[in-house]
Amino acid sequence: MSKRKLTKQQTWRIERIHKERVERTQKRGDIAEELLQSSDLGPETEGMIISHFGTQVEVEGTQEPFIGISTRCNLRANLGQLVTGDKVVWRPKQNEGGVVVATTPRHTSLSRPDMHGRLKPVAANIDHIVVVIAAEPVAHANLIDRYLVAAETVGIPPVILLNKCDLIDDSNQASLDNLLKTYEDLNYKIIRTSIKHQEGMESLYSFLQDKTSVFVGQSGVGKSSLIGTILPDIDITVGELSQKRKKGVHTTTTARLFHMPKGGDLIDSPGIREFGLWHISEEELLNGFIEFQPHIGYCRFRDCAHEKEPGCAILEALEKGDITEHRFQSFLRIKQSIRENHAF
Ligand SMILES: Nc1nc2c(ncn2[C@@H]2O[C@H](COP(=O)(O)OP(=O)(O)OP(=O)(O)O)[C@@H](O)[C@H]2O)c(=O)[nH]1
Ligand SMILES: [Zn+2]
């Protein structure tokens, strides 16, 4: 994010908004504290956040007698920012509602920049990022690499899903095979589907089972269609979200967790679908190319740009064939885009 010079009035406005936010949080904590003091609350039980609404979260019970039941909960003060996918401890109120009293450490978390460019978590405990690409619009290697790097950076294993396989013919088969071979050689899992012909769905379902996944990818590759097939009962919600987005209406970035009828959970929101296109640093970029990792730190110069420097370990690996030309060029292009003000 570029640093802007703010006018006095802007600074004053930002400070006021910040103050109001602190007061709101305080009040929220007070409500929760008040509830905790009353004897109206049941014993502690475990749950998972499936969505949040302003000052409250929706918690789904994971222990009897609350398994599968969602309860709107207030948050006890000082819990930090809780997001969809967080595992929590909560106490039910006698009639309805409850209070979240503790949270458990996340094994992964996805963040994205807020309006001020600060990274904020948006979802937690995700097992896989499904990078959706398609035969049409044509999949560009450096866009795929960008998604893979972003996933590697947050430590969540990515898989590649090639959708619209019904559109593969003699004109694009060879180039797609060639493209995907690079990723197969790097041990990335590839799943192939056609929503139009309902092909490859069983292997997709079995992959998604028992895990929490998110779907990301360029516009038009079929994310809504895939999610609509996987979650037939929430068809309307998905449609609504993409409808709004197409009209350019600002949609909430609140992520929601869905249980898939064939097993596994899916966390989705328009914001999450855009994951990967946010800011990454040059260092993260280098580390995000997994086959570069064994060579990092072995360049002759500490500030090596890995472009034409003598004694560059990355260039040596390229020469030896440990790094492919395709991935190296992709690295250079993304690096260039980061330099040009993070635009991609
Ligand atoms: N031929 C073919 N078309 C598909 C397939 N899956 C989706 N489509 C079509 O591709 C177009 C885009 O699909 P969407 O599901 O809206 O794609 P998206 O990735 O959600 O796009 P955004 O909402 O813009 O992010 C639609 O016209 C779909 O009907 C498929 O497997 N084969
Ligand atoms: Zn180097």
Tab-separated table of C-alpha atoms and ligand atoms in Angstrom:
chain	number	residue	atom	x	y	z
A	1	MET	CA	0.000	0.000	0.000
A	2	SER	CA	1.365	3.407	-0.872
A	3	LYS	CA	1.678	5.894	1.957
A	4	ARG	CA	-0.656	8.826	1.363
A	5	LYS	CA	-0.348	12.188	3.009
A	6	LEU	CA	-3.526	12.784	4.950
A	7	THR	CA	-5.152	16.148	5.483
A	8	LYS	CA	-5.910	17.272	9.031
A	9	GLN	CA	-9.563	16.567	8.481
A	10	GLN	CA	-8.868	13.049	7.214
A	11	THR	CA	-6.620	12.314	10.176
A	12	TRP	CA	-9.294	13.614	12.533
A	13	ARG	CA	-11.953	11.472	10.844
A	14	ILE	CA	-9.810	8.331	10.998
A	15	GLU	CA	-9.103	8.950	14.674
A	16	ARG	CA	-12.798	9.401	15.398
A	17	ILE	CA	-13.702	6.172	13.564
A	18	HIS	CA	-10.985	4.362	15.483
A	19	LYS	CA	-12.273	5.739	18.815
A	20	GLU	CA	-15.811	4.691	17.996
A	21	ARG	CA	-14.594	1.232	17.086
A	22	VAL	CA	-12.747	0.858	20.385
A	23	GLU	CA	-15.875	1.975	22.238
A	24	ARG	CA	-18.015	-0.494	20.333
A	25	THR	CA	-15.636	-3.360	21.107
A	26	GLN	CA	-15.621	-2.342	24.743
A	27	LYS	CA	-19.427	-2.350	24.833
A	28	ARG	CA	-19.524	-5.751	23.171
A	29	GLY	CA	-17.170	-7.113	25.802
A	30	ASP	CA	-19.326	-5.516	28.531
A	31	ILE	CA	-22.462	-7.297	27.291
A	32	ALA	CA	-20.598	-10.607	27.294
A	33	GLU	CA	-19.153	-9.929	30.760
A	34	GLU	CA	-22.596	-9.077	32.093
A	35	LEU	CA	-23.954	-12.350	30.734
A	36	LEU	CA	-21.062	-14.268	32.232
A	37	GLN	CA	-21.831	-12.760	35.655
A	38	SER	CA	-25.447	-13.886	35.473
A	39	SER	CA	-26.318	-17.460	36.325
A	40	ASP	CA	-28.226	-17.740	33.083
A	41	LEU	CA	-25.395	-19.555	31.296
A	42	GLY	CA	-24.891	-23.283	30.833
A	43	PRO	CA	-21.560	-25.161	31.101
A	44	GLU	CA	-18.672	-24.661	28.671
A	45	THR	CA	-18.921	-26.595	25.435
A	46	GLU	CA	-16.949	-26.704	22.167
A	47	GLY	CA	-17.965	-25.269	18.823
A	48	MET	CA	-16.821	-23.783	15.558
A	49	ILE	CA	-17.505	-20.352	14.117
A	50	ILE	CA	-19.410	-20.680	10.859
A	51	SER	CA	-20.072	-17.003	10.223
A	52	HIS	CA	-20.071	-13.612	11.830
A	53	PHE	CA	-22.487	-10.725	11.851
A	54	GLY	CA	-21.154	-7.430	13.096
A	55	THR	CA	-20.776	-7.831	16.829
A	56	GLN	CA	-21.872	-11.458	17.026
A	57	VAL	CA	-20.712	-14.799	15.677
A	58	GLU	CA	-22.641	-17.881	14.660
A	59	VAL	CA	-21.257	-20.886	16.503
A	60	GLU	CA	-22.063	-24.448	15.558
A	61	GLY	CA	-21.836	-26.909	18.402
A	62	THR	CA	-19.361	-29.771	18.036
A	63	GLN	CA	-20.267	-31.452	21.317
A	64	GLU	CA	-23.550	-33.033	22.438
A	65	PRO	CA	-26.274	-31.839	22.848
A	66	PHE	CA	-25.387	-29.004	20.454
A	67	ILE	CA	-23.839	-30.936	17.533
A	68	GLY	CA	-24.953	-29.338	14.273
A	69	ILE	CA	-26.966	-26.632	16.055
A	70	SER	CA	-26.011	-23.021	15.411
A	71	THR	CA	-26.213	-20.400	18.109
A	72	ARG	CA	-25.643	-16.668	17.864
A	73	CYS	CA	-23.053	-15.724	20.417
A	74	ASN	CA	-21.582	-12.580	21.914
A	75	LEU	CA	-17.849	-12.462	22.401
A	76	ARG	CA	-16.074	-12.147	25.687
A	77	ALA	CA	-13.642	-9.198	25.660
A	78	ASN	CA	-9.983	-9.676	24.665
A	79	LEU	CA	-10.460	-12.759	22.534
A	80	GLY	CA	-8.888	-11.024	19.544
A	81	GLN	CA	-10.417	-11.207	16.143
A	82	LEU	CA	-12.399	-14.401	15.653
A	83	VAL	CA	-13.117	-15.621	12.142
A	84	THR	CA	-15.005	-18.335	10.319
A	85	GLY	CA	-13.394	-21.700	10.943
A	86	ASP	CA	-12.136	-20.809	14.429
A	87	LYS	CA	-12.633	-23.497	17.064
A	88	VAL	CA	-14.005	-22.006	20.251
A	89	VAL	CA	-15.332	-22.741	23.709
A	90	TRP	CA	-18.741	-21.186	24.401
A	91	ARG	CA	-21.509	-21.206	27.000
A	92	PRO	CA	-25.170	-21.394	25.999
A	93	LYS	CA	-27.779	-19.015	27.426
A	94	GLN	CA	-30.900	-20.592	28.877
A	95	ASN	CA	-33.312	-19.634	26.099
A	96	GLU	CA	-31.266	-18.680	23.091
A	97	GLY	CA	-27.857	-17.306	22.245
A	98	GLY	CA	-24.597	-17.747	24.086
A	99	VAL	CA	-21.170	-16.324	24.849
A	100	VAL	CA	-17.829	-17.331	23.368
A	101	VAL	CA	-15.396	-17.550	26.265
A	102	ALA	CA	-12.207	-18.952	24.709
A	103	THR	CA	-10.614	-19.773	21.404
A	104	THR	CA	-8.138	-22.470	20.391
A	105	PRO	CA	-4.972	-21.898	18.333
A	106	ARG	CA	-5.455	-21.981	14.534
A	107	HIS	CA	-3.468	-24.464	12.485
A	108	THR	CA	-3.779	-22.189	9.445
A	109	SER	CA	-5.267	-18.812	8.709
A	110	LEU	CA	-6.090	-16.787	5.625
A	111	SER	CA	-5.766	-13.040	5.785
A	112	ARG	CA	-6.486	-10.225	3.413
A	113	PRO	CA	-5.838	-6.499	3.525
A	114	ASP	CA	-8.557	-4.281	4.938
A	115	MET	CA	-9.410	-0.815	3.611
A	116	HIS	CA	-6.251	0.577	5.191
A	117	GLY	CA	-4.000	-2.098	3.759
A	118	ARG	CA	-3.595	-3.944	7.065
A	119	LEU	CA	-3.721	-7.719	6.910
A	120	LYS	CA	-6.745	-9.108	8.752
A	121	PRO	CA	-7.601	-12.792	9.204
A	122	VAL	CA	-10.756	-13.819	7.328
A	123	ALA	CA	-10.877	-17.585	7.807
A	124	ALA	CA	-9.135	-20.177	9.940
A	125	ASN	CA	-8.206	-23.853	9.957
A	126	ILE	CA	-8.330	-24.385	6.199
A	127	ASP	CA	-6.716	-27.629	4.998
A	128	HIS	CA	-6.536	-26.964	1.248
A	129	ILE	CA	-6.762	-24.180	-1.258
A	130	VAL	CA	-8.367	-25.401	-4.469
A	131	VAL	CA	-6.953	-23.285	-7.299
A	132	VAL	CA	-9.543	-23.489	-10.060
A	133	ILE	CA	-8.373	-23.052	-13.624
A	134	ALA	CA	-10.216	-23.850	-16.839
A	135	ALA	CA	-9.674	-24.860	-20.419
A	136	GLU	CA	-11.433	-21.564	-21.177
A	137	PRO	CA	-10.615	-18.732	-20.255
A	138	VAL	CA	-7.138	-20.052	-20.983
A	139	ALA	CA	-5.005	-20.721	-17.905
A	140	HIS	CA	-1.907	-18.522	-17.731
A	141	ALA	CA	1.058	-20.118	-16.028
A	142	ASN	CA	2.065	-17.073	-14.056
A	143	LEU	CA	-1.446	-16.584	-12.690
A	144	ILE	CA	-1.439	-20.212	-11.502
A	145	ASP	CA	2.005	-19.640	-9.989
A	146	ARG	CA	0.736	-16.527	-8.264
A	147	TYR	CA	-2.016	-18.552	-6.560
A	148	LEU	CA	0.398	-21.344	-5.653
A	149	VAL	CA	2.879	-18.885	-4.156
A	150	ALA	CA	0.131	-17.241	-2.111
A	151	ALA	CA	-0.969	-20.641	-0.792
A	152	GLU	CA	2.609	-21.713	0.024
A	153	THR	CA	3.152	-18.373	1.783
A	154	VAL	CA	0.299	-18.989	4.205
A	155	GLY	CA	1.283	-22.649	4.590
A	156	ILE	CA	-1.934	-24.138	3.199
A	157	PRO	CA	-1.397	-26.891	0.595
A	158	PRO	CA	-2.803	-25.922	-2.809
A	159	VAL	CA	-4.307	-28.316	-5.355
A	160	ILE	CA	-5.095	-27.462	-8.965
A	161	LEU	CA	-8.571	-28.125	-10.309
A	162	LEU	CA	-8.860	-28.006	-14.095
A	163	ASN	CA	-12.520	-27.376	-14.873
A	164	LYS	CA	-14.365	-27.262	-18.236
A	165	CYS	CA	-12.537	-30.394	-19.437
A	166	ASP	CA	-15.365	-30.763	-21.985
A	167	LEU	CA	-13.778	-27.842	-23.839
A	168	ILE	CA	-10.490	-29.674	-24.376
A	169	ASP	CA	-9.855	-30.562	-28.018
A	170	ASP	CA	-6.951	-30.859	-30.436
A	171	SER	CA	-6.378	-27.117	-30.349
A	172	ASN	CA	-5.588	-26.868	-26.628
A	173	GLN	CA	-4.888	-30.412	-25.395
A	174	ALA	CA	-1.121	-30.330	-25.897
A	175	SER	CA	-0.589	-26.942	-24.287
A	176	LEU	CA	-2.765	-27.839	-21.279
A	177	ASP	CA	-1.010	-31.192	-20.814
A	178	ASN	CA	2.300	-29.438	-21.019
A	179	LEU	CA	1.248	-26.791	-18.508
A	180	LEU	CA	-0.107	-29.313	-16.014
A	181	LYS	CA	2.922	-31.568	-16.315
A	182	THR	CA	5.049	-28.838	-14.743
A	183	TYR	CA	2.838	-28.917	-11.663
A	184	GLU	CA	2.552	-32.705	-11.560
A	185	ASP	CA	6.356	-32.862	-11.597
A	186	LEU	CA	6.353	-30.563	-8.569
A	187	ASN	CA	3.969	-32.997	-6.845
A	188	TYR	CA	0.968	-30.712	-6.904
A	189	LYS	CA	-2.251	-32.704	-7.094
A	190	ILE	CA	-4.376	-32.094	-10.196
A	191	ILE	CA	-8.119	-32.750	-10.310
A	192	ARG	CA	-10.003	-32.611	-13.613
A	193	THR	CA	-13.735	-31.825	-13.838
A	194	SER	CA	-16.449	-30.787	-16.227
A	195	ILE	CA	-19.502	-29.272	-14.619
A	196	LYS	CA	-21.251	-29.262	-17.957
A	197	HIS	CA	-20.822	-33.029	-18.383
A	198	GLN	CA	-20.692	-33.741	-14.622
A	199	GLU	CA	-17.386	-35.532	-15.037
A	200	GLY	CA	-14.679	-35.985	-12.451
A	201	MET	CA	-17.070	-35.108	-9.623
A	202	GLU	CA	-16.562	-38.355	-7.686
A	203	SER	CA	-12.821	-37.846	-7.445
A	204	LEU	CA	-13.419	-34.233	-6.426
A	205	TYR	CA	-15.862	-35.311	-3.699
A	206	SER	CA	-13.501	-37.924	-2.368
A	207	PHE	CA	-10.691	-35.376	-2.283
A	208	LEU	CA	-12.820	-32.833	-0.385
A	209	GLN	CA	-13.989	-35.341	2.206
A	210	ASP	CA	-13.004	-34.776	5.857
A	211	LYS	CA	-11.236	-31.505	5.051
A	212	THR	CA	-11.957	-27.804	5.060
A	213	SER	CA	-11.373	-26.261	1.651
A	214	VAL	CA	-11.643	-22.934	-0.130
A	215	PHE	CA	-12.000	-22.359	-3.870
A	216	VAL	CA	-10.051	-19.563	-5.514
A	217	GLY	CA	-9.447	-18.592	-9.119
A	218	GLN	CA	-9.883	-16.179	-11.932
A	219	SER	CA	-13.333	-14.974	-12.954
A	220	GLY	CA	-15.201	-17.261	-15.326
A	221	VAL	CA	-13.397	-20.530	-14.558
A	222	GLY	CA	-16.543	-21.983	-12.989
A	223	LYS	CA	-16.179	-21.497	-9.221
A	224	SER	CA	-19.866	-20.624	-8.751
A	225	SER	CA	-20.889	-23.557	-10.937
A	226	LEU	CA	-18.658	-25.943	-8.978
A	227	ILE	CA	-19.854	-24.691	-5.603
A	228	GLY	CA	-23.459	-24.770	-6.829
A	229	THR	CA	-23.026	-28.469	-7.732
A	230	ILE	CA	-21.201	-29.357	-4.532
A	231	LEU	CA	-23.745	-27.519	-2.358
A	232	PRO	CA	-27.052	-27.905	-4.193
A	233	ASP	CA	-29.092	-26.653	-1.240
A	234	ILE	CA	-27.387	-23.290	-0.967
A	235	ASP	CA	-27.589	-22.561	-4.632
A	236	ILE	CA	-29.391	-19.309	-3.925
A	237	THR	CA	-26.713	-17.947	-1.623
A	238	VAL	CA	-23.940	-18.589	-4.138
A	239	GLY	CA	-26.008	-17.114	-6.941
A	240	GLU	CA	-26.805	-14.085	-4.841
A	241	LEU	CA	-23.193	-13.418	-4.066
A	242	SER	CA	-21.978	-13.615	-7.625
A	243	GLN	CA	-24.987	-11.701	-8.892
A	244	LYS	CA	-24.178	-8.818	-6.612
A	245	ARG	CA	-20.547	-8.901	-7.572
A	246	LYS	CA	-21.269	-8.787	-11.248
A	247	LYS	CA	-23.242	-5.609	-10.696
A	248	GLY	CA	-20.268	-4.172	-8.864
A	249	VAL	CA	-22.160	-3.808	-5.583
A	250	HIS	CA	-19.861	-3.909	-2.593
A	251	THR	CA	-20.382	-7.268	-0.926
A	252	THR	CA	-19.385	-8.276	2.538
A	253	THR	CA	-16.146	-10.176	2.854
A	254	THR	CA	-17.531	-12.239	5.710
A	255	ALA	CA	-16.737	-15.838	5.022
A	256	ARG	CA	-19.228	-18.611	5.703
A	257	LEU	CA	-18.576	-22.276	6.409
A	258	PHE	CA	-20.777	-24.845	4.663
A	259	HIS	CA	-20.946	-28.592	5.218
A	260	MET	CA	-20.832	-30.443	1.919
A	261	PRO	CA	-23.448	-33.222	1.623
A	262	LYS	CA	-20.773	-35.646	0.356
A	263	GLY	CA	-18.437	-34.790	3.225
A	264	GLY	CA	-16.025	-32.055	4.130
A	265	ASP	CA	-16.470	-28.340	4.765
A	266	LEU	CA	-16.188	-25.405	2.419
A	267	ILE	CA	-15.475	-21.833	3.458
A	268	ASP	CA	-16.560	-19.285	0.899
A	269	SER	CA	-16.989	-15.558	0.355
A	270	PRO	CA	-16.356	-13.254	-2.593
A	271	GLY	CA	-13.252	-11.992	-0.769
A	272	ILE	CA	-11.841	-15.480	-0.305
A	273	ARG	CA	-12.340	-16.340	-3.971
A	274	GLU	CA	-9.949	-13.505	-4.790
A	275	PHE	CA	-7.248	-14.839	-2.505
A	276	GLY	CA	-3.842	-14.930	-4.116
A	277	LEU	CA	-4.124	-11.645	-5.895
A	278	TRP	CA	-3.195	-9.683	-2.806
A	279	HIS	CA	0.146	-8.331	-1.843
A	280	ILE	CA	3.094	-10.669	-1.360
A	281	SER	CA	6.665	-9.623	-0.684
A	282	GLU	CA	9.604	-10.516	-2.918
A	283	GLU	CA	10.957	-12.819	-0.235
A	284	GLU	CA	7.666	-14.656	0.033
A	285	LEU	CA	7.612	-14.918	-3.733
A	286	LEU	CA	10.998	-16.631	-3.798
A	287	ASN	CA	10.002	-19.074	-1.067
A	288	GLY	CA	6.631	-19.682	-2.663
A	289	PHE	CA	8.285	-21.373	-5.651
A	290	ILE	CA	8.799	-24.618	-3.781
A	291	GLU	CA	11.564	-25.970	-6.022
A	292	PHE	CA	13.589	-22.757	-5.405
A	293	GLN	CA	13.714	-23.384	-1.674
A	294	PRO	CA	16.782	-25.695	-1.540
A	295	HIS	CA	18.781	-23.022	-3.410
A	296	ILE	CA	17.762	-19.971	-1.383
A	297	GLY	CA	20.620	-18.452	0.575
A	298	TYR	CA	23.377	-19.952	-1.617
A	299	CYS	CA	23.800	-17.001	-4.023
A	300	ARG	CA	27.201	-15.290	-4.001
A	301	PHE	CA	25.659	-11.909	-3.243
A	302	ARG	CA	23.309	-11.438	-0.338
A	303	ASP	CA	21.188	-8.964	-2.277
A	304	CYS	CA	21.125	-11.141	-5.410
A	305	ALA	CA	18.166	-10.341	-7.676
A	306	HIS	CA	18.465	-13.792	-9.328
A	307	GLU	CA	18.355	-12.240	-12.765
A	308	LYS	CA	21.891	-12.236	-14.178
A	309	GLU	CA	24.214	-12.090	-11.156
A	310	PRO	CA	27.346	-14.270	-11.172
A	311	GLY	CA	27.237	-17.092	-8.646
A	312	CYS	CA	23.442	-17.016	-8.436
A	313	ALA	CA	22.250	-20.355	-7.042
A	314	ILE	CA	18.802	-19.972	-8.597
A	315	LEU	CA	20.293	-19.414	-12.073
A	316	GLU	CA	22.599	-22.382	-11.553
A	317	ALA	CA	19.610	-24.571	-10.665
A	318	LEU	CA	17.908	-23.299	-13.809
A	319	GLU	CA	20.916	-24.266	-15.890
A	320	LYS	CA	21.024	-27.728	-14.336
A	321	GLY	CA	17.329	-28.210	-15.041
A	322	ASP	CA	16.293	-28.340	-11.371
A	323	ILE	CA	14.164	-25.288	-12.085
A	324	THR	CA	12.202	-25.107	-15.340
A	325	GLU	CA	12.346	-22.130	-17.679
A	326	HIS	CA	8.566	-21.784	-17.409
A	327	ARG	CA	8.641	-21.378	-13.629
A	328	PHE	CA	11.682	-19.123	-13.714
A	329	GLN	CA	10.045	-16.784	-16.247
A	330	SER	CA	6.912	-16.814	-14.146
A	331	PHE	CA	8.965	-15.832	-11.092
A	332	LEU	CA	10.498	-12.906	-12.986
A	333	ARG	CA	7.116	-11.703	-14.227
A	334	ILE	CA	5.490	-11.804	-10.824
A	335	LYS	CA	8.518	-10.077	-9.302
A	336	GLN	CA	8.182	-7.346	-11.894
A	337	SER	CA	4.486	-6.966	-11.078
A	338	ILE	CA	5.294	-6.634	-7.371
A	339	ARG	CA	7.783	-3.874	-8.200
A	340	GLU	CA	5.174	-2.083	-10.272
A	341	ASN	CA	3.193	-1.214	-7.198
A	342	HIS	CA	1.849	-4.700	-6.599
A	343	ALA	CA	-0.424	-4.498	-9.618
A	344	PHE	CA	-0.937	-7.840	-11.306
B	1	LIG	N1	-18.321	-25.752	-20.975
B	1	LIG	C1	-18.319	-25.577	-19.654
B	1	LIG	N2	-18.747	-24.426	-19.122
B	1	LIG	C2	-18.730	-24.283	-17.781
B	1	LIG	C3	-18.281	-25.300	-16.927
B	1	LIG	N3	-18.357	-24.867	-15.652
B	1	LIG	C4	-18.846	-23.603	-15.714
B	1	LIG	N4	-19.090	-23.244	-17.003
B	1	LIG	C5	-19.606	-21.962	-17.493
B	1	LIG	O1	-18.589	-20.974	-17.339
B	1	LIG	C6	-19.200	-19.713	-17.069
B	1	LIG	C7	-18.587	-19.089	-15.812
B	1	LIG	O2	-18.908	-19.909	-14.704
B	1	LIG	P1	-19.016	-19.349	-13.207
B	1	LIG	O3	-19.375	-20.510	-12.367
B	1	LIG	O4	-19.885	-18.152	-13.156
B	1	LIG	O5	-17.515	-18.915	-12.980
B	1	LIG	P2	-16.861	-18.182	-11.711
B	1	LIG	O6	-15.485	-18.683	-11.601
B	1	LIG	O7	-17.749	-18.338	-10.538
B	1	LIG	O8	-16.837	-16.700	-12.187
B	1	LIG	P3	-16.948	-15.374	-11.259
B	1	LIG	O9	-18.278	-15.438	-10.576
B	1	LIG	O10	-16.879	-14.269	-12.272
B	1	LIG	O11	-15.789	-15.402	-10.341
B	1	LIG	C8	-20.699	-19.961	-16.943
B	1	LIG	O12	-21.311	-19.616	-18.171
B	1	LIG	C9	-20.792	-21.468	-16.704
B	1	LIG	O13	-21.984	-22.021	-17.169
B	1	LIG	C10	-17.841	-26.536	-17.527
B	1	LIG	O14	-17.398	-27.498	-16.875
B	1	LIG	N5	-17.874	-26.605	-18.891
B	2	ZN	ZN	20.542	-15.375	-6.902
